[in-house]
Coordinates of C-alpha atoms and ligand atoms in Angstrom, one line a residue:
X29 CA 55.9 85.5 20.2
X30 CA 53.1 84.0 21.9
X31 CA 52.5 87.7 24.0
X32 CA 49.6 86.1 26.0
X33 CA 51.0 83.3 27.2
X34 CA 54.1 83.0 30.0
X35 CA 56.5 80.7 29.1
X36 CA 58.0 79.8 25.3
X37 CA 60.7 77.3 24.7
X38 CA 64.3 79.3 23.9
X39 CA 66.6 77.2 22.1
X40 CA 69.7 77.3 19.6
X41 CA 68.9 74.0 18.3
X42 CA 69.4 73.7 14.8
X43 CA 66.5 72.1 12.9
X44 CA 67.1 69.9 9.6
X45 CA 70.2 68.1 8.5
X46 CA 71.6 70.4 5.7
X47 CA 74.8 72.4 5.8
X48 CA 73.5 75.1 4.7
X49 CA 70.7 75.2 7.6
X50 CA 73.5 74.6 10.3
X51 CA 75.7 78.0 8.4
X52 CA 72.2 80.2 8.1
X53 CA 72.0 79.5 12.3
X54 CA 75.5 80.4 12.9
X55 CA 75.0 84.3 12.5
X56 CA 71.0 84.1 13.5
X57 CA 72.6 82.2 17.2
X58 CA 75.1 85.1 17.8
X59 CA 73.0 87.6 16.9
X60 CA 70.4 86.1 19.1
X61 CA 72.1 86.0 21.7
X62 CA 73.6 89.6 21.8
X63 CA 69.6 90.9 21.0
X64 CA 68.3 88.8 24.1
X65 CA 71.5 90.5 26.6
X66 CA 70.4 94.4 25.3
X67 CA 66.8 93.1 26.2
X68 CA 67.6 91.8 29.6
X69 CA 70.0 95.0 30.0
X70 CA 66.9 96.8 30.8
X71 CA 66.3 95.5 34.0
X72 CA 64.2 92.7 33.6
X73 CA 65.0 88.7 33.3
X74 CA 63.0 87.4 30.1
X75 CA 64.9 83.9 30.2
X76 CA 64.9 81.4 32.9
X77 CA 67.8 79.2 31.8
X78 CA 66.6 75.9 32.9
X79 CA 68.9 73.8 30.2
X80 CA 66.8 71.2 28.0
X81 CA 67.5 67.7 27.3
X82 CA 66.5 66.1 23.4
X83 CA 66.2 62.5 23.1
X84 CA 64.1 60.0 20.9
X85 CA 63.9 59.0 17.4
X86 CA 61.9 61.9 16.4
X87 CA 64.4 64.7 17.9
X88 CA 67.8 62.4 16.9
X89 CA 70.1 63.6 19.2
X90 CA 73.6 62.5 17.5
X91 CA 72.3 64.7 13.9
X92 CA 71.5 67.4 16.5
X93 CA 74.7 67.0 18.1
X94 CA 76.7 67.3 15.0
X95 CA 74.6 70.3 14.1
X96 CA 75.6 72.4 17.4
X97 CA 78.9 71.2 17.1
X98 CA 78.9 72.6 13.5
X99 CA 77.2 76.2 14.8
X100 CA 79.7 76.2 18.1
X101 CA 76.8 75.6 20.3
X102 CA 77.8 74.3 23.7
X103 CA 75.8 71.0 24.2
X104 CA 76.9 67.2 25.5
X105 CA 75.7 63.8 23.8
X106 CA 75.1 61.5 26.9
X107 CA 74.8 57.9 26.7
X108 CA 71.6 56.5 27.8
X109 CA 73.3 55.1 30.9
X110 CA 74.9 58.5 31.6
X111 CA 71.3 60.0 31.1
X112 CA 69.6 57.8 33.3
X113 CA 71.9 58.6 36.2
X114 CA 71.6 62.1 35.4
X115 CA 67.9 62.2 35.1
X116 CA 66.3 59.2 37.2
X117 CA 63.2 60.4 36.4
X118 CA 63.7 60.4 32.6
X119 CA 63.9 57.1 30.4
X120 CA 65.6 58.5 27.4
X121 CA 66.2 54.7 25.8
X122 CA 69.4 56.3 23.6
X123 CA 71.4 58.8 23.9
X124 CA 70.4 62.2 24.7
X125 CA 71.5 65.7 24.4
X126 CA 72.1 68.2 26.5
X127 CA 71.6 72.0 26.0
X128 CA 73.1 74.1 28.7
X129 CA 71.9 77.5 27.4
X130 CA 68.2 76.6 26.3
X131 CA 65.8 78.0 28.6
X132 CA 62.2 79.5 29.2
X133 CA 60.9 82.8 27.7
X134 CA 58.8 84.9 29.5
X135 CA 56.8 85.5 26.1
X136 CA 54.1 88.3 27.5
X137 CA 56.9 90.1 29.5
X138 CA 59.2 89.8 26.4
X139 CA 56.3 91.7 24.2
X140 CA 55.8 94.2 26.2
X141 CA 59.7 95.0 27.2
X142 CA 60.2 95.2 23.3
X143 CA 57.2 97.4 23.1
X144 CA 58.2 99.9 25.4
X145 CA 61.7 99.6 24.2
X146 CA 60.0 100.9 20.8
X147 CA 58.1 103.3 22.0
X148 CA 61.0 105.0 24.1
X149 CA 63.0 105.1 20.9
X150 CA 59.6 106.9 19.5
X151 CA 57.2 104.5 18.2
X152 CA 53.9 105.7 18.3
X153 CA 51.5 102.7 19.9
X154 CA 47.7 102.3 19.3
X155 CA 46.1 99.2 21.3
X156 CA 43.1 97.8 20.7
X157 CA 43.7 98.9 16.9
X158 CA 42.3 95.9 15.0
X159 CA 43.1 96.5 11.0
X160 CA 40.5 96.6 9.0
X161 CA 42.4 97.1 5.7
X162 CA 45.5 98.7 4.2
X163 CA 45.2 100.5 1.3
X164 CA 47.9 102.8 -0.7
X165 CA 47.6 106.7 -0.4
X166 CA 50.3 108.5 -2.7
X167 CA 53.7 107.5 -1.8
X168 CA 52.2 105.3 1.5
X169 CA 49.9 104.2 2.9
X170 CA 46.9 104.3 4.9
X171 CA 45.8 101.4 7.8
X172 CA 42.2 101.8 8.9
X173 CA 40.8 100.1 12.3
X174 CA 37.4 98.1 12.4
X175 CA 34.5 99.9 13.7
X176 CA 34.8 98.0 16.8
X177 CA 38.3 98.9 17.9
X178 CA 38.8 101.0 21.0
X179 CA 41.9 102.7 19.5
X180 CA 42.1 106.4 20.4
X181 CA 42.5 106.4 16.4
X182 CA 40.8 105.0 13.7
X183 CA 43.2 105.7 10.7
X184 CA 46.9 105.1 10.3
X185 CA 49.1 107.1 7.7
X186 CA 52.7 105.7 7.3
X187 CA 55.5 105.4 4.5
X188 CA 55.8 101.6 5.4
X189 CA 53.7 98.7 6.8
X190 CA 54.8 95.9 7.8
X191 CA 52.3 92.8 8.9
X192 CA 52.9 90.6 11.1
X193 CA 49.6 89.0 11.8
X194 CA 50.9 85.9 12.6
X195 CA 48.1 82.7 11.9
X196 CA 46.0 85.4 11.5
X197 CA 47.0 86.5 8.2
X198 CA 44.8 84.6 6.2
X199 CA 41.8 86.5 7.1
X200 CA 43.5 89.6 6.3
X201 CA 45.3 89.0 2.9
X202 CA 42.4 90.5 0.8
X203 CA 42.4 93.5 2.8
X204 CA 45.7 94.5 2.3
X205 CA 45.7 95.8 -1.2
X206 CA 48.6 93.3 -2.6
X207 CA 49.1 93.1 -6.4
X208 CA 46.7 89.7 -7.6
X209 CA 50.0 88.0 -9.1
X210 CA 51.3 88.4 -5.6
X211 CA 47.9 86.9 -4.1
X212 CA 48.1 83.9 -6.8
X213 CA 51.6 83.6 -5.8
X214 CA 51.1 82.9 -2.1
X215 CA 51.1 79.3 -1.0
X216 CA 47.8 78.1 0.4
X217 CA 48.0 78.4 3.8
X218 CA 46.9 75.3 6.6
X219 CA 46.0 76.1 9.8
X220 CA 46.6 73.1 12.1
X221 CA 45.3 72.6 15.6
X222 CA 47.8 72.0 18.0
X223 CA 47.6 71.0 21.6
X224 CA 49.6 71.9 24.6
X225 CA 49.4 70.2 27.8
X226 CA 51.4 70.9 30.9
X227 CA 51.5 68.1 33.5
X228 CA 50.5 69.6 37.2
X229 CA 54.0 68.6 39.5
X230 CA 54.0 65.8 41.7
X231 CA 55.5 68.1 44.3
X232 CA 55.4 71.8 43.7
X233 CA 57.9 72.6 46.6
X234 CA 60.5 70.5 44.7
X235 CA 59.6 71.8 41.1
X236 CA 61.9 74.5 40.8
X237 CA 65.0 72.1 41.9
X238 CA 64.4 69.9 39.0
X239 CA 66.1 68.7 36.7
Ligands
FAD323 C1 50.6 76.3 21.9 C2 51.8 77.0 21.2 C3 53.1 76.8 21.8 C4 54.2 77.4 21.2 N1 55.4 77.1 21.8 C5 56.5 77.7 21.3 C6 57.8 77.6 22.0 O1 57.9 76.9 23.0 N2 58.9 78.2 21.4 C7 58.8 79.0 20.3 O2 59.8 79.5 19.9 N3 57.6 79.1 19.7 C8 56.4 78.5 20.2 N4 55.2 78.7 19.5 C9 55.2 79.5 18.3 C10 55.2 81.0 18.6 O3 54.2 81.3 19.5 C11 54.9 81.7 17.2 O4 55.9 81.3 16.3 C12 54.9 83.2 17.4 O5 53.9 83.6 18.3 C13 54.7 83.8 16.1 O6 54.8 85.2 16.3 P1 54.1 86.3 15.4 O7 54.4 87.6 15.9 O8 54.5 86.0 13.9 O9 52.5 86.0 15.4 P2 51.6 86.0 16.7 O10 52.3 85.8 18.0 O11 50.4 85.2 16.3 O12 51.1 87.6 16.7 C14 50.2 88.0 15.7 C15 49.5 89.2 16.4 O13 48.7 89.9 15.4 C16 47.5 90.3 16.0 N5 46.5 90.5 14.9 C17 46.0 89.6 14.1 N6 45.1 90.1 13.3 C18 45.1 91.5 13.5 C19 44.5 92.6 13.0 N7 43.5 92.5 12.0 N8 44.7 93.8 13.5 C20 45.6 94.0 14.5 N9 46.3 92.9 15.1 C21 46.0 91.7 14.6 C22 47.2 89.2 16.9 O14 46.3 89.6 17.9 C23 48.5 88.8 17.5 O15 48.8 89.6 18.6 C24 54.1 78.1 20.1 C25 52.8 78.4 19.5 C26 51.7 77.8 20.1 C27 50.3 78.1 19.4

């Protein structure tokens, strides 16, 4: 979950053309979907269902169409004529697919509602704990901050650690006391850059109206 950021793409759209793809996003959709309702439950809307539209060669709307209809997504395949008077302002040139349910994610208000969802069920939460290493310690283990963290705490005992470090992970792999076979094991991992531009609107006053 990009926590820093405001808005994240929400949508049940299978990827891929296998069968077995399509039946692994049955259960993971319904699940989904009951996770995001307790989330919301709390008081707060995470998702603005603003609906998404896939078209072009690259997104193949017909395959993704099959897909949803294989899942039990809700969805329509337009025409490219029925798209254009749909969307004037969108030149699909093929068919395109609708997606009633997709929406946008509040990503940092998503974070933090799961956060203190966690910490009223008991978690214990240390910001500005950046790990320095995880080491074993008898039957655990122990998770040590960098000397530059601003943690109230500088160590961490627990039975369990999980990390979730996200593109950082990488950096942190030799400090995490993993068996070498393990280490050799591990694919090598590619960082890519990726770039995200959001056109300004045309009209702001009309933005929220559209599509
Ligand atoms: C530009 C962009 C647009 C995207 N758009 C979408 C979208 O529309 N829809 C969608 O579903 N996904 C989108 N993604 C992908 C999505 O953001 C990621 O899949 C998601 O954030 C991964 O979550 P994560 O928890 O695994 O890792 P991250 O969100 O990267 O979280 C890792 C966390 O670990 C922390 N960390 C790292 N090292 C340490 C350390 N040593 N000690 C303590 N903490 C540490 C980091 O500060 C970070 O908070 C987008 C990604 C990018 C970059």
């Amino acid at each position: 979950m990009a926590a820093e950021g405001r808005c994240d793409v929400l949508r049940g759209t299978p990827r891929g053309d296998s069968a077995p793809i399509a039946r692994s996003q049955r259960g993971r959709g319904r699940g989904a979907s009951a996770g995001w309702a307790e989330l919301e439950s709390r008081g707060t809307e995470l998702i603005r269902r603003t609906g998404c539209v896939d078209f072009g060669q690259t997104r193949d709307p017909e395959n993704l169409s099959r897909l949803m209809t294989e899942v039990g997504i809700e969805h329509a395949l337009l025409t490219a004529e029925e798209a254009a008077e749909r969307w004037p302002g969108i030149r699909t040139n093929g068919p395109a697919m609708w997606h009633a349910s997709a929406g946008v994610i509040d990503a940092q208000t998503t974070v933090r509602t799961m956060v203190d969802a966690a910490v009223e069920l008991g978690a214990a939460l240390f910001t500005g704990f950046t790990v320095a290493s995880v080491t074993r310690s008898g039957a655990g283990f122990t998770v040590t901050a960098t000397a530059d963290s601003t943690a109230a705490v500088s160590v961490v005992n627990a039975s369990h650690v999980i990390v979730a470090a996200g593109g950082f992970l990488p950096g942190l792999l030799g400090e995490l006391s993993l068996p070498s076979g393990f280490l050799a094991a591990l694919p090598t991992f590619e960082v890519r850059q990726e770039m995200a531009f959001h056109f300004p609107y045309a009209n702001p006053d009309e933005a929220m109206d559209w599509p």
